[in-house]
Amino acid sequence: MDEQKLTVRAVERALDILLCFTESTELGLTEIASKVSLHKSTVHRLLGSLEGRGFILRDASTDKYRLGFRIWELSANLSQTDDPAIILLPEMERLRDELGETISLYIRDGKERIRIQAVQSNHPIRRVAPVGVRLPLFVGASSKILMAYSDPEVQQMILDDPDWPASIDKEAFLRQLGEIGKREVATSFEEREPGAAALAAPIFDRDNKLIAALSVSGPANRLTMEKMQEYADVVIEKARRMGKMIR
């Protein structure tokens, strides 16, 4: 392997290490090596380089690693004028205050959806919504929204995924997507996890291009099917308002 390819591979491995921290605040060397499927000696060398550049910090007392301050320096320079996660946050907070449940914003990335923003419910019992979490596109209200308004090629790619659950009938799923496309709202009731429910609506920009899925989620005993039907028009209208805020 030539020097250029080795350099690119090292960069890819370093980025894989940084991505380990999307779901964990602190990780040990063994944990990181397991997540990226590399030898500990290789990971230790890469961590040393990242630490030297300020992207990783090591706690000497616990021998655990966490993200360094250089990450926050980069994030501070994100374009706030174009980032829906920033622009729409005040409206999400207002919707949370109105409905009392957790509000999330999802986008599609390949065969998964990513939560790019979340406002937690004020109820003592609530669904915790970590930003950055990746979820499959075949279950959940937001997944259905992102699928319903995707191109047929994208839909077929998801349907052909080897990880598609055998328990979900593809033809019935496509029919459901057609209905969602007409109504601009999707619901899920204990589909992804027991005791959880959600409804979602699409956010379009002024060119009618799908930006994200706006989701309301909570415990199924509180966010019942009847309650979701009651909330549907509110969520649809809020999603339309959000779309007008995006350039």
Short mmCIF file of C-alpha atoms in Angstrom, two decimals:
data_model
loop_
_atom_site.label_atom_id
_atom_site.label_comp_id
_atom_site.label_asym_id
_atom_site.label_seq_id
_atom_site.Cartn_x
_atom_site.Cartn_y
_atom_site.Cartn_z
CA MET A 1 0.00 0.00 0.00
CA ASP A 2 1.50 3.36 -1.02
CA GLU A 3 2.12 6.22 1.40
CA GLN A 4 -0.92 8.25 0.28
CA LYS A 5 -3.31 5.36 0.91
CA LEU A 6 -1.73 4.72 4.31
CA THR A 7 -2.24 8.38 5.22
CA VAL A 8 -5.91 8.31 4.14
CA ARG A 9 -6.47 5.10 6.10
CA ALA A 10 -4.95 6.66 9.22
CA VAL A 11 -7.27 9.66 8.86
CA GLU A 12 -10.29 7.39 8.47
CA ARG A 13 -9.31 5.44 11.58
CA ALA A 14 -8.84 8.64 13.59
CA LEU A 15 -12.29 9.85 12.53
CA ASP A 16 -13.79 6.47 13.48
CA ILE A 17 -12.30 6.93 16.96
CA LEU A 18 -13.85 10.39 17.30
CA LEU A 19 -17.24 9.01 16.20
CA CYS A 20 -17.12 6.53 19.09
CA PHE A 21 -18.01 9.46 21.34
CA THR A 22 -21.38 10.17 19.70
CA GLU A 23 -23.04 7.91 22.27
CA SER A 24 -20.53 7.89 25.14
CA THR A 25 -18.90 10.68 27.13
CA GLU A 26 -15.88 8.69 28.31
CA LEU A 27 -14.31 5.52 26.96
CA GLY A 28 -11.33 3.36 27.85
CA LEU A 29 -8.72 2.14 25.38
CA THR A 30 -10.15 -1.39 25.26
CA GLU A 31 -13.67 -0.07 24.62
CA ILE A 32 -12.52 2.15 21.78
CA ALA A 33 -10.44 -0.62 20.21
CA SER A 34 -13.48 -2.90 20.30
CA LYS A 35 -15.75 -0.29 18.72
CA VAL A 36 -13.40 0.44 15.80
CA SER A 37 -12.16 -3.18 15.46
CA LEU A 38 -8.47 -2.26 15.72
CA HIS A 39 -5.58 -3.48 17.85
CA LYS A 40 -5.10 -1.56 21.07
CA SER A 41 -1.57 -0.58 20.05
CA THR A 42 -2.90 1.07 16.88
CA VAL A 43 -5.68 2.84 18.75
CA HIS A 44 -3.27 3.99 21.45
CA ARG A 45 -1.01 5.55 18.80
CA LEU A 46 -3.93 7.33 17.10
CA LEU A 47 -5.29 8.55 20.43
CA GLY A 48 -1.89 10.02 21.16
CA SER A 49 -1.99 12.01 17.93
CA LEU A 50 -5.53 13.20 18.59
CA GLU A 51 -4.61 14.15 22.14
CA GLY A 52 -1.60 16.09 20.88
CA ARG A 53 -3.89 18.12 18.62
CA GLY A 54 -6.44 18.77 21.35
CA PHE A 55 -9.24 16.63 19.90
CA ILE A 56 -9.03 14.06 22.70
CA LEU A 57 -8.34 14.42 26.43
CA ARG A 58 -7.17 11.62 28.73
CA ASP A 59 -8.07 11.53 32.41
CA ALA A 60 -4.92 10.23 34.10
CA SER A 61 -6.82 9.21 37.24
CA THR A 62 -9.21 6.89 35.38
CA ASP A 63 -7.25 6.30 32.16
CA LYS A 64 -10.41 7.21 30.26
CA TYR A 65 -10.63 9.33 27.12
CA ARG A 66 -13.11 12.07 26.22
CA LEU A 67 -13.51 14.72 23.54
CA GLY A 68 -11.14 17.68 23.78
CA PHE A 69 -11.82 21.38 23.60
CA ARG A 70 -10.71 21.60 19.97
CA ILE A 71 -14.01 19.86 19.04
CA TRP A 72 -15.98 22.68 20.65
CA GLU A 73 -13.86 25.27 18.84
CA LEU A 74 -14.88 23.70 15.55
CA SER A 75 -18.55 23.43 16.50
CA ALA A 76 -18.60 27.12 17.45
CA ASN A 77 -17.97 27.96 13.81
CA LEU A 78 -20.93 26.02 12.41
CA SER A 79 -23.09 28.18 10.18
CA GLN A 80 -26.00 29.14 12.38
CA THR A 81 -27.83 30.79 9.49
CA ASP A 82 -28.35 27.49 7.68
CA ASP A 83 -28.44 24.89 10.45
CA PRO A 84 -32.05 23.80 11.10
CA ALA A 85 -31.03 22.34 14.47
CA ILE A 86 -30.20 25.86 15.63
CA ILE A 87 -32.79 27.86 13.70
CA LEU A 88 -35.73 25.70 14.78
CA LEU A 89 -34.79 25.21 18.43
CA PRO A 90 -37.00 28.08 19.77
CA GLU A 91 -40.03 26.71 17.90
CA MET A 92 -39.30 23.23 19.24
CA GLU A 93 -39.22 24.60 22.76
CA ARG A 94 -42.59 26.31 22.22
CA LEU A 95 -44.08 23.05 20.94
CA ARG A 96 -42.69 21.20 23.98
CA ASP A 97 -44.29 23.77 26.27
CA GLU A 98 -47.60 23.42 24.42
CA LEU A 99 -47.79 19.61 24.28
CA GLY A 100 -45.60 18.70 27.26
CA GLU A 101 -43.70 15.93 25.48
CA THR A 102 -40.20 15.48 24.07
CA ILE A 103 -39.67 17.18 20.70
CA SER A 104 -37.03 15.91 18.25
CA LEU A 105 -35.69 16.75 14.82
CA TYR A 106 -34.49 13.93 12.53
CA ILE A 107 -32.74 13.83 9.17
CA ARG A 108 -31.93 10.89 6.92
CA ASP A 109 -28.32 9.82 6.47
CA GLY A 110 -28.06 6.88 4.10
CA LYS A 111 -30.02 3.98 5.57
CA GLU A 112 -30.44 5.57 9.00
CA ARG A 113 -32.03 8.57 10.66
CA ILE A 114 -30.13 10.86 12.99
CA ARG A 115 -31.55 12.97 15.79
CA ILE A 116 -29.98 16.39 15.21
CA GLN A 117 -31.89 18.29 17.90
CA ALA A 118 -34.06 17.48 20.90
CA VAL A 119 -36.00 19.33 23.61
CA GLN A 120 -36.78 17.16 26.60
CA SER A 121 -40.20 16.90 28.19
CA ASN A 122 -40.61 18.48 31.62
CA HIS A 123 -42.51 15.44 32.91
CA PRO A 124 -40.64 13.36 35.51
CA ILE A 125 -41.30 10.27 33.36
CA ARG A 126 -40.13 10.99 29.83
CA ARG A 127 -38.29 9.59 26.85
CA VAL A 128 -34.64 10.62 26.88
CA ALA A 129 -33.61 11.80 23.43
CA PRO A 130 -29.82 12.01 23.00
CA VAL A 131 -28.75 14.15 20.07
CA GLY A 132 -26.64 12.29 17.52
CA VAL A 133 -28.23 8.89 18.02
CA ARG A 134 -28.72 6.83 14.83
CA LEU A 135 -31.82 4.70 14.32
CA PRO A 136 -33.12 2.44 11.53
CA LEU A 137 -35.52 3.74 8.89
CA PHE A 138 -37.99 0.86 9.02
CA VAL A 139 -39.65 1.64 12.39
CA GLY A 140 -40.79 4.82 14.12
CA ALA A 141 -42.89 7.81 13.13
CA SER A 142 -39.93 9.92 12.01
CA SER A 143 -38.56 7.06 9.92
CA LYS A 144 -41.86 6.78 8.10
CA ILE A 145 -41.88 10.50 7.35
CA LEU A 146 -38.33 10.43 6.02
CA MET A 147 -39.16 7.38 3.92
CA ALA A 148 -42.54 8.64 2.66
CA TYR A 149 -41.01 11.77 1.14
CA SER A 150 -37.85 10.16 -0.23
CA ASP A 151 -37.28 9.33 -3.88
CA PRO A 152 -38.40 5.83 -4.99
CA GLU A 153 -34.74 4.88 -5.44
CA VAL A 154 -34.04 5.67 -1.79
CA GLN A 155 -37.12 3.76 -0.66
CA GLN A 156 -36.05 0.71 -2.66
CA MET A 157 -32.53 0.90 -1.21
CA ILE A 158 -33.98 0.72 2.31
CA LEU A 159 -36.39 -2.06 1.40
CA ASP A 160 -33.51 -4.10 -0.09
CA ASP A 161 -31.36 -3.68 3.01
CA PRO A 162 -30.29 -7.11 4.36
CA ASP A 163 -31.18 -5.85 7.84
CA TRP A 164 -34.83 -5.30 6.91
CA PRO A 165 -36.89 -7.22 9.52
CA ALA A 166 -38.72 -10.23 8.14
CA SER A 167 -41.64 -9.35 10.44
CA ILE A 168 -42.41 -6.15 8.46
CA ASP A 169 -44.29 -6.75 5.21
CA LYS A 170 -42.74 -4.54 2.53
CA GLU A 171 -45.90 -4.10 0.46
CA ALA A 172 -47.94 -3.09 3.50
CA PHE A 173 -45.16 -0.72 4.53
CA LEU A 174 -45.19 0.97 1.12
CA ARG A 175 -48.98 1.36 1.27
CA GLN A 176 -48.58 2.97 4.69
CA LEU A 177 -46.01 5.39 3.26
CA GLY A 178 -48.50 6.36 0.54
CA GLU A 179 -51.12 7.24 3.15
CA ILE A 180 -48.57 9.20 5.17
CA GLY A 181 -47.64 11.19 2.08
CA LYS A 182 -51.26 12.28 1.72
CA ARG A 183 -51.86 13.13 5.39
CA GLU A 184 -48.45 14.67 6.24
CA VAL A 185 -48.33 12.86 9.57
CA ALA A 186 -47.10 9.49 10.82
CA THR A 187 -47.54 7.68 14.12
CA SER A 188 -45.85 4.78 15.88
CA PHE A 189 -47.05 2.97 18.96
CA GLU A 190 -44.59 0.65 20.69
CA GLU A 191 -42.93 -0.15 17.35
CA ARG A 192 -39.28 0.46 18.18
CA GLU A 193 -39.45 -0.09 21.94
CA PRO A 194 -42.16 -1.19 24.39
CA GLY A 195 -43.98 1.61 26.19
CA ALA A 196 -42.98 4.35 23.70
CA ALA A 197 -45.10 6.27 21.21
CA ALA A 198 -44.47 9.07 18.72
CA LEU A 199 -46.00 11.11 15.93
CA ALA A 200 -44.12 13.08 13.29
CA ALA A 201 -44.65 15.51 10.43
CA PRO A 202 -42.43 16.63 7.52
CA ILE A 203 -40.63 19.95 7.39
CA PHE A 204 -40.23 21.28 3.84
CA ASP A 205 -38.25 24.28 2.68
CA ARG A 206 -39.69 26.93 0.36
CA ASP A 207 -38.79 24.79 -2.66
CA ASN A 208 -40.88 21.95 -1.18
CA LYS A 209 -37.76 19.90 -0.45
CA LEU A 210 -37.85 17.73 2.67
CA ILE A 211 -35.52 19.09 5.34
CA ALA A 212 -36.31 16.98 8.39
CA ALA A 213 -38.96 15.14 10.38
CA LEU A 214 -40.45 16.88 13.40
CA SER A 215 -41.30 14.37 16.13
CA VAL A 216 -43.28 14.36 19.38
CA SER A 217 -42.55 11.35 21.57
CA GLY A 218 -43.44 10.11 25.03
CA PRO A 219 -44.62 7.17 27.12
CA ALA A 220 -47.39 5.19 25.42
CA ASN A 221 -49.64 5.42 28.46
CA ARG A 222 -49.60 9.21 28.14
CA LEU A 223 -49.16 9.69 24.40
CA THR A 224 -52.06 7.43 23.42
CA MET A 225 -53.39 6.99 19.88
CA GLU A 226 -56.30 9.26 20.77
CA LYS A 227 -53.92 11.90 22.11
CA MET A 228 -51.76 11.69 18.99
CA GLN A 229 -54.82 12.22 16.79
CA GLU A 230 -55.61 15.28 18.87
CA TYR A 231 -52.05 16.59 18.45
CA ALA A 232 -51.73 15.82 14.73
CA ASP A 233 -52.97 19.15 13.34
CA VAL A 234 -50.84 21.09 15.84
CA VAL A 235 -47.68 19.23 14.82
CA ILE A 236 -48.43 19.55 11.09
CA GLU A 237 -48.99 23.29 11.42
CA LYS A 238 -45.83 23.71 13.49
CA ALA A 239 -43.81 21.78 10.88
CA ARG A 240 -45.16 24.05 8.14
CA ARG A 241 -44.24 27.12 10.15
CA MET A 242 -40.74 25.76 10.67
CA GLY A 243 -40.37 25.18 6.95
CA LYS A 244 -41.05 28.86 6.27
CA MET A 245 -38.20 29.76 8.62
CA ILE A 246 -35.62 27.89 6.51
CA ARG A 247 -33.99 29.76 3.68
#
